[in-house]
XYZ file of C-alpha atoms in Angstrom:
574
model
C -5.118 39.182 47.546
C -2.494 36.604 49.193
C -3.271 34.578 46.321
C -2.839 37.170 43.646
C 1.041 38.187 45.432
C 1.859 34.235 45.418
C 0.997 34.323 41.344
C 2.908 36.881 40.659
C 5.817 35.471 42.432
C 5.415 32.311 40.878
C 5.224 34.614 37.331
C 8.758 36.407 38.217
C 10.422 33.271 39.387
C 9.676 30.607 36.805
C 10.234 33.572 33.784
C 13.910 34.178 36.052
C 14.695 30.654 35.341
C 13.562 30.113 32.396
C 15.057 33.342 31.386
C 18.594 31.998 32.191
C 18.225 28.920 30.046
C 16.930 31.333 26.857
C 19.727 33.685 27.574
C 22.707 30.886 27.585
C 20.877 29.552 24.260
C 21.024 32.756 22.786
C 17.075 32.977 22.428
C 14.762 35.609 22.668
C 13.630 36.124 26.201
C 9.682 36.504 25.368
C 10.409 32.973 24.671
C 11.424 31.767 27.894
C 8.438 34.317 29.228
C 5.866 32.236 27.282
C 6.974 29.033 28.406
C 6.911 30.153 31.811
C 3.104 30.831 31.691
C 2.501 28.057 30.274
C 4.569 25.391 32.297
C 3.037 27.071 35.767
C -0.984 27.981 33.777
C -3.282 25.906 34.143
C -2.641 23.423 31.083
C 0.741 23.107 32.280
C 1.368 22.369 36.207
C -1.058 24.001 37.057
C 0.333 25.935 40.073
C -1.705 29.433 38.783
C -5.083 28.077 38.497
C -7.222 31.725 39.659
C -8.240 33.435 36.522
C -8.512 36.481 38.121
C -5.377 36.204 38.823
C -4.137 35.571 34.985
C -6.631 38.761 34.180
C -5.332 40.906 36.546
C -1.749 39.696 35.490
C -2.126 40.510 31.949
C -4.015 43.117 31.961
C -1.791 44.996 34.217
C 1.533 44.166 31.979
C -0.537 44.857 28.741
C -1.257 48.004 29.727
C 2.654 49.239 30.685
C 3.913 47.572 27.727
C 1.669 49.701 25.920
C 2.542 52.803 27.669
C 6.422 51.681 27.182
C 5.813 51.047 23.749
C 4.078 55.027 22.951
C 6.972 56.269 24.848
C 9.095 55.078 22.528
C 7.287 55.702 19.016
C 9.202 59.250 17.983
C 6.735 61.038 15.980
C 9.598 63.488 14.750
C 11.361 60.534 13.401
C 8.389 59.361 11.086
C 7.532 63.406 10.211
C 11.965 62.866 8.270
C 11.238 59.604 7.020
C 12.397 59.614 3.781
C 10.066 59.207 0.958
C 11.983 55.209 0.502
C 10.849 54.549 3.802
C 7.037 56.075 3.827
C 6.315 54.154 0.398
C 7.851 50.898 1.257
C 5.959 51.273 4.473
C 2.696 51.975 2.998
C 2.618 49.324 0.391
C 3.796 46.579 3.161
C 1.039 47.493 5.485
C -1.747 47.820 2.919
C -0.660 44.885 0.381
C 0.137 42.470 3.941
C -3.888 43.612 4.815
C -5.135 42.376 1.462
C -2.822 39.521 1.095
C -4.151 38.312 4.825
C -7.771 38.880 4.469
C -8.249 37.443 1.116
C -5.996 34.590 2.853
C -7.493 33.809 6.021
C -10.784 34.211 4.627
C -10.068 31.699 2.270
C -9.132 28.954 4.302
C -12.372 29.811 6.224
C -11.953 31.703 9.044
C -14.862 34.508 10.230
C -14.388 37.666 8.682
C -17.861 39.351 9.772
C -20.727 38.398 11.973
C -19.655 39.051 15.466
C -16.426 37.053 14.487
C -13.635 38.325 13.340
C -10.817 35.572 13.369
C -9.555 36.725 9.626
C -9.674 40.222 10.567
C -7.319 40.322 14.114
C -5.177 37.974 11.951
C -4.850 40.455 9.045
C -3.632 42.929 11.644
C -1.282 40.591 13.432
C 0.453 39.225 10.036
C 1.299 42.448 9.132
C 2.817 43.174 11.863
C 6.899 42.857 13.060
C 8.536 42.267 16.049
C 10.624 45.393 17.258
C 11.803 43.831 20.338
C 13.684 40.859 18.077
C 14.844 43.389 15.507
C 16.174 46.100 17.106
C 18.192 43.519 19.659
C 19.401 41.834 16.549
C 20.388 44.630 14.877
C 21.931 46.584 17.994
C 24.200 43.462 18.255
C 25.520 43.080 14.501
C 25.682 46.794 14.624
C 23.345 47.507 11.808
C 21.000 49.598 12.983
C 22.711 52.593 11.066
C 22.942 50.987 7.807
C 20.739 51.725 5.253
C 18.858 48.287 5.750
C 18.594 48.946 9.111
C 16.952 52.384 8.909
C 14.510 50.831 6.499
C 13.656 48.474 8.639
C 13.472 50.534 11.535
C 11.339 53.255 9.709
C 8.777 50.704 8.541
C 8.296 49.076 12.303
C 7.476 52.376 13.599
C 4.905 53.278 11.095
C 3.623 49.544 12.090
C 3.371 50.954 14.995
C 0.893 53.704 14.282
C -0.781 51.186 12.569
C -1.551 48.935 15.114
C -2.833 51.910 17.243
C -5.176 52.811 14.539
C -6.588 49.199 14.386
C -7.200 49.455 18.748
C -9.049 52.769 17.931
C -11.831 50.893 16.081
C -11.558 47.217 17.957
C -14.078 48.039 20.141
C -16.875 48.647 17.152
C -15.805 46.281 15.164
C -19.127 44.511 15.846
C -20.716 47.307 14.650
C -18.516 49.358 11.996
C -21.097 51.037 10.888
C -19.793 54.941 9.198
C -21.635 56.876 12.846
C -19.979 54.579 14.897
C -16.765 54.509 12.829
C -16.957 58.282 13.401
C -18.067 58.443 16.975
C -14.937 56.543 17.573
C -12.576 58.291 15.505
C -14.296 61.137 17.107
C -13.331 59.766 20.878
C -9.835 58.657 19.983
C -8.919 62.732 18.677
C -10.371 64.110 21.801
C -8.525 61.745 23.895
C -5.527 62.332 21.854
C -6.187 66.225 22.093
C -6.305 65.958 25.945
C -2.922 64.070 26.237
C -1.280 66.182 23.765
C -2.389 69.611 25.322
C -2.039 68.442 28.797
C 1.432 67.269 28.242
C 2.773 70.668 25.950
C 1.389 72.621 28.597
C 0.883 70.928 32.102
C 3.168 68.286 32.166
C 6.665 70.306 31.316
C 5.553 72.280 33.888
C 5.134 69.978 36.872
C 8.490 67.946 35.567
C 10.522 70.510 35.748
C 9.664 71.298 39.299
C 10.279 67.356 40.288
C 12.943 66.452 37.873
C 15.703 66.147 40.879
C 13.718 63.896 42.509
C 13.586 60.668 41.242
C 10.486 58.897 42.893
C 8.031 61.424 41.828
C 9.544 61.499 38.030
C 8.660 58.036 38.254
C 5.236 57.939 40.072
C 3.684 60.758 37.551
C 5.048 58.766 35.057
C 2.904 56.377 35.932
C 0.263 58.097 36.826
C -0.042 59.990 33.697
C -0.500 56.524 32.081
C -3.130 55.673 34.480
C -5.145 58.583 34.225
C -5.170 58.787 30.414
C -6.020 54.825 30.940
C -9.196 56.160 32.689
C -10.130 59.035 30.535
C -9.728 56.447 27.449
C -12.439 53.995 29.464
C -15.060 57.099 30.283
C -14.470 57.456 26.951
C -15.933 53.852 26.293
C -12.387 53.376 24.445
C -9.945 50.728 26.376
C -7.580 51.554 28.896
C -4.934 49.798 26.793
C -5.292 52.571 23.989
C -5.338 54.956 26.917
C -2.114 53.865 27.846
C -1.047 53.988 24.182
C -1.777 57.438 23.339
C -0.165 58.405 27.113
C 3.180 56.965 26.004
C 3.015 58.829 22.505
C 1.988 62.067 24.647
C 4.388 61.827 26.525
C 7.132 61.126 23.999
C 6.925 64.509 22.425
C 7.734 66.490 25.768
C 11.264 67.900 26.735
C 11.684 65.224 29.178
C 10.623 61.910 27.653
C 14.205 60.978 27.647
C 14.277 61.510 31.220
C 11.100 59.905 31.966
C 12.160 57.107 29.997
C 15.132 56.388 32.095
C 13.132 56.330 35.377
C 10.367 54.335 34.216
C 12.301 51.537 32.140
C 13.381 49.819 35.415
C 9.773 48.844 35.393
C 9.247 48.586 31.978
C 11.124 44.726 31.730
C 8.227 43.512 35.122
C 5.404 44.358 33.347
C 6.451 43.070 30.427
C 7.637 40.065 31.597
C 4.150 39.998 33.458
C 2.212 40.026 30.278
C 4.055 37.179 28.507
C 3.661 35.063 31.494
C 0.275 35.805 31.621
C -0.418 34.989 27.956
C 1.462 32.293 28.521
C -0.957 31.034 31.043
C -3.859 31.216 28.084
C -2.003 28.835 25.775
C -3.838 25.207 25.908
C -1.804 22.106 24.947
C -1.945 22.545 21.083
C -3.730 20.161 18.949
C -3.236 18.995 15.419
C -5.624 21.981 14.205
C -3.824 24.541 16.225
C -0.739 23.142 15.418
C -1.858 23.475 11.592
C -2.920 26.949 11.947
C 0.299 27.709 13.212
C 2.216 26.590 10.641
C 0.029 28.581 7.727
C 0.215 31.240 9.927
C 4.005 31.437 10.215
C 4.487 30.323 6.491
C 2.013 33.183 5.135
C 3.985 35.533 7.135
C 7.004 35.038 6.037
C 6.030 34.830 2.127
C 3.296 38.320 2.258
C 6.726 40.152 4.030
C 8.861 38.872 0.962
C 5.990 40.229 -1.339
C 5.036 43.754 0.230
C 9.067 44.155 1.074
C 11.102 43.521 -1.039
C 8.836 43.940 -4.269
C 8.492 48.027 -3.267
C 11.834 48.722 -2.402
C 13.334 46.807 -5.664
C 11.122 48.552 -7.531
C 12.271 51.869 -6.287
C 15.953 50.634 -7.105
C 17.222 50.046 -3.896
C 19.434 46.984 -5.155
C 18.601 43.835 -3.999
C 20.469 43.851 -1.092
C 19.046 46.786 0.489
C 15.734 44.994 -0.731
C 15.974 41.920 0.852
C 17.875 42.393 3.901
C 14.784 44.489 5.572
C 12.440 42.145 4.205
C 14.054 39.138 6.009
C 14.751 41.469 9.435
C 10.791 41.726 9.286
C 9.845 38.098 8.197
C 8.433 37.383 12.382
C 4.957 38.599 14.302
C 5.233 40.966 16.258
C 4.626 41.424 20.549
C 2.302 43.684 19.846
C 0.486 41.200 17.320
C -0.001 39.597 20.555
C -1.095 42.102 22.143
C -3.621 42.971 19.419
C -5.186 39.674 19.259
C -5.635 40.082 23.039
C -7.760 42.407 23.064
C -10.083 41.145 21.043
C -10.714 38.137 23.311
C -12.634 39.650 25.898
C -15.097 41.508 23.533
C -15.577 37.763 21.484
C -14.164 39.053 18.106
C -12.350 35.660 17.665
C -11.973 32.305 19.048
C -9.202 30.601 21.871
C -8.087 28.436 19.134
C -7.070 31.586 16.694
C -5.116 33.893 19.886
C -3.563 29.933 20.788
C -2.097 29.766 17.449
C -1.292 32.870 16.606
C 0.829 32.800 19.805
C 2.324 28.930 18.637
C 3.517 31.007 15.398
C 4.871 33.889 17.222
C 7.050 31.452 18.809
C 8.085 29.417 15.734
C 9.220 33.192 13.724
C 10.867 34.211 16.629
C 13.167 31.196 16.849
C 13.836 31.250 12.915
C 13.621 34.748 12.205
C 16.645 34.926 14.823
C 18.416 32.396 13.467
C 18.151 34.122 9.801
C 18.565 37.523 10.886
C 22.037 36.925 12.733
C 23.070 35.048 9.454
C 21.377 37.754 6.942
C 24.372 38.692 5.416
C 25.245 34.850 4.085
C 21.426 34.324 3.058
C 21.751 37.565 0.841
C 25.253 36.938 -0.690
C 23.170 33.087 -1.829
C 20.191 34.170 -2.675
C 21.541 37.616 -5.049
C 23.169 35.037 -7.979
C 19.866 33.166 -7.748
C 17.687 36.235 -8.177
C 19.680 37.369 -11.382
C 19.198 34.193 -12.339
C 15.772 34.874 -12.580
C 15.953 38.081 -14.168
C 15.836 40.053 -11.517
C 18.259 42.810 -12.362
C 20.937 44.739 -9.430
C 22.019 48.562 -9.453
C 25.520 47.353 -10.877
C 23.523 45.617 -13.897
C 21.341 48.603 -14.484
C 24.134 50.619 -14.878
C 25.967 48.734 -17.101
C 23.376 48.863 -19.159
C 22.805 52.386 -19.289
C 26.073 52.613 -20.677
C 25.338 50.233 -23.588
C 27.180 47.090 -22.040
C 30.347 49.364 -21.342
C 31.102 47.972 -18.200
C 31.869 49.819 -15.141
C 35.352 51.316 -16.895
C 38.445 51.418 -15.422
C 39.086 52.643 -12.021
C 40.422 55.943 -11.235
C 43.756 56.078 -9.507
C 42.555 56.042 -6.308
C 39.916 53.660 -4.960
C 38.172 53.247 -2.055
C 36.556 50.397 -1.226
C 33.468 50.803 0.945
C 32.065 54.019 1.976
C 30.830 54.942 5.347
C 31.559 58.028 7.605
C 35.588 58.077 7.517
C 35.029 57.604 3.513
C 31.960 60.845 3.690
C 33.932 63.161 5.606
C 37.492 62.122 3.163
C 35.498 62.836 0.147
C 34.344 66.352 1.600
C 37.410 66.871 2.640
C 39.044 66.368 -0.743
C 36.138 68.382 -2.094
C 36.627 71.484 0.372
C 40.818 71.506 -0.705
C 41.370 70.179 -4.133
C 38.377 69.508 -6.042
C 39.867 68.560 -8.883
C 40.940 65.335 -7.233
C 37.837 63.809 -6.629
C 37.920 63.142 -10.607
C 40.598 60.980 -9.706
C 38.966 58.460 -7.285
C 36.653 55.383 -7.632
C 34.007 54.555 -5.135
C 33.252 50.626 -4.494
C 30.119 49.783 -2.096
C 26.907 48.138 -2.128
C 24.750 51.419 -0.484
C 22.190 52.668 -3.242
C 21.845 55.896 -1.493
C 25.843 56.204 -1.991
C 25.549 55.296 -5.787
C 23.090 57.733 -6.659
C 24.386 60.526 -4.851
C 28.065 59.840 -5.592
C 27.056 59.577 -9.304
C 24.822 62.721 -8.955
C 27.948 64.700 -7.836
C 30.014 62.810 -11.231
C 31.644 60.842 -9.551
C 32.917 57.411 -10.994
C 31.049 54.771 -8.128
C 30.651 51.336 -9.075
C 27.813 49.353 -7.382
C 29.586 46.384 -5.364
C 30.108 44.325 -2.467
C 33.764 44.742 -1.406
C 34.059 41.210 -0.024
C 33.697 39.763 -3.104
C 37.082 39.503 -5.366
C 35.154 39.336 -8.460
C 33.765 42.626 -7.727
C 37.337 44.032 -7.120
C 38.572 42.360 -10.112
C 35.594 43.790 -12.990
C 36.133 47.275 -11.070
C 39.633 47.697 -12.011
C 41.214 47.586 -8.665
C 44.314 45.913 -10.134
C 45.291 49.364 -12.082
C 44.829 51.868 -8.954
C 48.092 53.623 -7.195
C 46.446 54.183 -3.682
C 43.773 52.028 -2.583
C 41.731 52.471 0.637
C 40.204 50.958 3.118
C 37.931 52.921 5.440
C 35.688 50.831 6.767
C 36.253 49.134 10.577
C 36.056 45.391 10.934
C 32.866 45.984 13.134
C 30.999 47.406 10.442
C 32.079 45.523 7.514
C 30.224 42.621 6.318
C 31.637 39.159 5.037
C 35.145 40.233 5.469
C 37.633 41.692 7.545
C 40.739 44.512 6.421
C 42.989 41.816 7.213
C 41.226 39.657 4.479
C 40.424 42.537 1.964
C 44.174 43.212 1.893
C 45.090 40.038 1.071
C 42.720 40.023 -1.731
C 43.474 43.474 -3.321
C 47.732 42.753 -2.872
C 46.388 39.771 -4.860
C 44.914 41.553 -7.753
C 47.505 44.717 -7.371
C 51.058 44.216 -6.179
C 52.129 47.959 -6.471
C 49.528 50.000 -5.293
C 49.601 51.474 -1.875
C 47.238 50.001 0.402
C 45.820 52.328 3.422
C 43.920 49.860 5.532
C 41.681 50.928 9.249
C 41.932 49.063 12.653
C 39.792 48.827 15.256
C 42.363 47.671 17.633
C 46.019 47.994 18.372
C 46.677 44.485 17.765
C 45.308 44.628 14.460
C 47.786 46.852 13.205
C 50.863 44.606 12.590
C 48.537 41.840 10.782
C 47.264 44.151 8.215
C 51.221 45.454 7.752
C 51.816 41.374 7.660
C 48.698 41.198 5.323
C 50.227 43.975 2.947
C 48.765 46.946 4.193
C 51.713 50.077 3.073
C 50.055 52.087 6.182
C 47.150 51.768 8.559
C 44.994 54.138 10.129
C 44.021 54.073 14.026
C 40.589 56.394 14.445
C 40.849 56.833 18.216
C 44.696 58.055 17.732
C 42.911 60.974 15.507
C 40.274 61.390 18.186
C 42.862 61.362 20.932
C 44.456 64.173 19.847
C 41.482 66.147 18.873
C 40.233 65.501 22.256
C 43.723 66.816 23.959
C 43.635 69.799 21.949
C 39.740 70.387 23.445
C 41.446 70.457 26.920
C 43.930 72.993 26.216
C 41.361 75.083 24.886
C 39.256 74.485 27.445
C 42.216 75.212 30.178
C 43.084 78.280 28.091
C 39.813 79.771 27.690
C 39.473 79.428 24.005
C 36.828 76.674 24.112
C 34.382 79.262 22.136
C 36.696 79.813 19.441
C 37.945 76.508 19.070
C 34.086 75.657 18.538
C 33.427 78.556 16.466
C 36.094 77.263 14.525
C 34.551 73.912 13.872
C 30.903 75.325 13.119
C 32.181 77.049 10.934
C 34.194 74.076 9.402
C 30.918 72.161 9.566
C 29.037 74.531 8.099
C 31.157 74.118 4.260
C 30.689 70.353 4.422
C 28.236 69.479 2.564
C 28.900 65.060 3.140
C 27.225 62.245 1.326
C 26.605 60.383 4.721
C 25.592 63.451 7.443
């Protein structure tokens, strides 16, 4: 027991420091976790040498990261996933399957007889890392984009996945079409059992603690636990117990609240897990090493495939193709956690989990690297694709019209088209219709295009930071021209910059730039700008005129007011 508490403490302080060094290098921290296991394992310093320990370790974090992970799948979320997102989904999962049996299988790993190296790496392949992306993406502010959502949508459904594949781990050995059935069978009633105890039992009992803290917490966990135990009488595993518990649970009023209290654990167990499969990783040799590397490069070329080949072909454009298809280009955590399980029941060998986990660490470095610089990669690699014959939205629709062109541009343009530019356009649509006749749209969303053209509207498929763009649109015969897109959400240019370029192409027009700060202002007046608009002035006074109404009573009718209001607009972007 003393010896298990010194491990642990050895885990939490090595990952600490460690930790620091990934953090001031800007590196993901399951990195630094890794590392940490394996500098203080047993083919490293070897201060942890128990492997009861390292069991106990992992097996412990493994099964709260899988709890943390079902409380955080939202099954509503998946039920209004767009068609886009389901397809693109679908084919990446299935054609990533194919593509990694027939290629593992090929360079002669096991794929049946009581070893199933090809078959846990199949899995793992097609499988992304949502702790990288959704950090990533948080901090370049793109989850919200259309790209983002895309990519978002199709780790979730990896999700379910994944969870489908630990349903039938356990019989792999024996797949036969009873057993696959007596174990689809166990997994429903287990599911059934969370799901009704946690409609019907668990609101109950919440509501009665949910002002006190510690017990939130402790039924939290052991709601995991015991669904952990019901899933091993069930002669499932107690990590798919813990699984399904965090789905279960996700679907009750107060998962949001449960999440709260229980994600100040969430980051120790995790880091727990990490260190301990650190601990696991031998020093690599030239055929691990090897592995590795056509691990890692399969990866990246099967998410290029079953990506961006689906959503191009639904016309997405090419950005909105490729930019989710290079977010997902890494293994994910829970590839790890996959291949993990299948080392105690000898489904595949050290050497396959060692390098699987050598080319989760390679992707994770690069895919970082690549993801923070996305936006660069796509603006290269678009010219090169049309190069190739690959055609864009803008191309498509040029031809459409018979090599017409886009036209000229209305006399008012505006150049991207995000939430300000939605809520404008209904705007103009609820008071003077006839004016939307008047204005061009310039952005690079496909969802915008279509529905912007669907409405007849004159949109032109474009990225704004790109003068040519601005210059085949037209922009140098518009009167008003503007800009309604923040600096933190534009990409590859700024308003300061975008002015420039459009008093460039259009000396008389009047430009109607957006700051995100005060400072801002008198550099896009400097720039050109004829007048700027300040969002949290608008939102200021909104907000004062909420605390009159508030102070004078009339808080109902000032919302009636705006229901009603919201309840004409009928906005491209909701």
């Amino acid at each position: 027991m003393h010896e298990l508490i010194r491990d642990i403490t050895l885990c939490i302080l090595f990952a600490w420091m460690l930790g620091l060094s990934a953090h001031f290098f800007r590196q993901p921290l399951i990195l630094a976790y890794l590392i940490a296991g394996f500098v203080i394992g047993p083919f490293g310093l070897g201060l942890v040498q128990s492997q009861e320990s390292i069991s106990v370790i992992s097996e412990l974090g493994l099964i709260f990261m899988l709890f943390m992970i079902g409380l955080e799948i939202d099954l509503k979320k998946i039920v209004r996933a767009g068609s886009v997102i389901l397809v693109a989904a679908g084919v990446q999962l299935v054609g990533g399957c194919l593509l990694g049996i027939a290629f593992f299988a090929t360079i002669g790993l096991a794929i049946g007889g009581g070893q199933f190296d090809a078959v846990y790496l199949m899995v793992a392949c097609a499988l992304s890392s949502t702790v990288i992306i959704v950090k990533v993406l948080y901090e370049k502010r793109e989850l919200d984009t259309l790209p983002g959502r895309i990519t978002l949508g199709i780790l979730v459904l990896q999700d379910i996945f994944a969870i489908l594949f630990l349903a039938v781990q356990p019989s792999l050995a024996d797949l036969q079409i009873s057993v696959l059935v007596l174990s689809i069978a166990r997994v429903a009633a287990l599911v059934a059992t969370a799901l009704v105890l946690s409609r019907y039992v668990l609101p109950w009992l919440f509501h009665r603690i949910a002002r006190t803290p510690e017990l939130v917490l402790l039924g939290a966990l052991a709601w995991c636990f015991l669904i952990g135990e019901i899933a091993e009488r069930l002669h499932l595993s107690r990590e798919m117990g813990s699984l399904v518990a965090g789905v279960s649970l996700s679907t009750f009023p107060y998962a949001l609240d449960v999440t709260a209290k229980v994600t100040t654990l969430r980051d120790f167990f995790i880091t727990l897990f990490f260190v301990g499969l650190g601990m696991t990783i031998p020093i690599p040799n030239g055929s691990i090493i090897s592995m590795a590397l056509a691990i890692a490069v399969f990866t990246v070329v099967s998410r290029v495939l079953t990506t961006f080949v689906p959503l191009y072909l639904m016309r997405q454009g090419l950005r909105a193709s490729l930019l989710p298809a290079l977010n997902l280009a890494q293994i994910s955590e829970f590839s790890l956690v996959v291949i993990q399980t299948g080392i105690p029941a000898g489904h595949l060998r050290t050497e396959t989990s060692s390098a699987a986990s050598f080319a989760f660490v390679l992707l994770a470095v690069l895919s970082t690297f690549v993801m923070v610089r996305s936006d660069q990669i796509t603006r290269r690699a678009i010219p090169l694709l049309k190069r190739l014959g690959l055609r864009d939205l803008d191309q498509q629709a040029e031809a459409a019209e018979h090599g017409g062109g886009h036209g000229a541009a209305r006399r008012i343009v505006i150049l991207g088209f995000f939430r300000a530019a939605s809520a404008l356009v209904s705007e103009i649509e609820r008071r003077n219709e006839d004016l939307l006749q008047q204005i061009t749209v310039i952005d690079f969303n496909p969802n915008v295009y279509r529905t912007l053209a669907a409405r007849g509207m004159h949109v032109v498929y474009g990225d704004i930071s790109n003068v040519d763009t601005l210059l085949h649109a037209g922009v140098g015969n518009a009167e008003i021209i503007i800009l309604s897109v923040p600096d933190s959400l534009l990409k590859g240019a700024t308003n300061e910059r975008l002015v420039r370029h459009v008093r460039g192409l259009n000396p008389t027009a009047k430009i109607v730039a957006t700051a995100d700060l005060l400072a801002d202002v008198e550099a896009l007046y400097s720039a050109g700008a004829d007048y700027v608009t300040v969002t949290r002035l608008s939102d200021a006074e909104q907000l004062y005129s909420v605390i009159e109404a508030a102070d004078d009573g009339l808080l109902g009718d000032k919302r009636a007011a705006l229901d009603a209001l919201l309840a004409e607009r009928k906005e491209v972007l909701p």
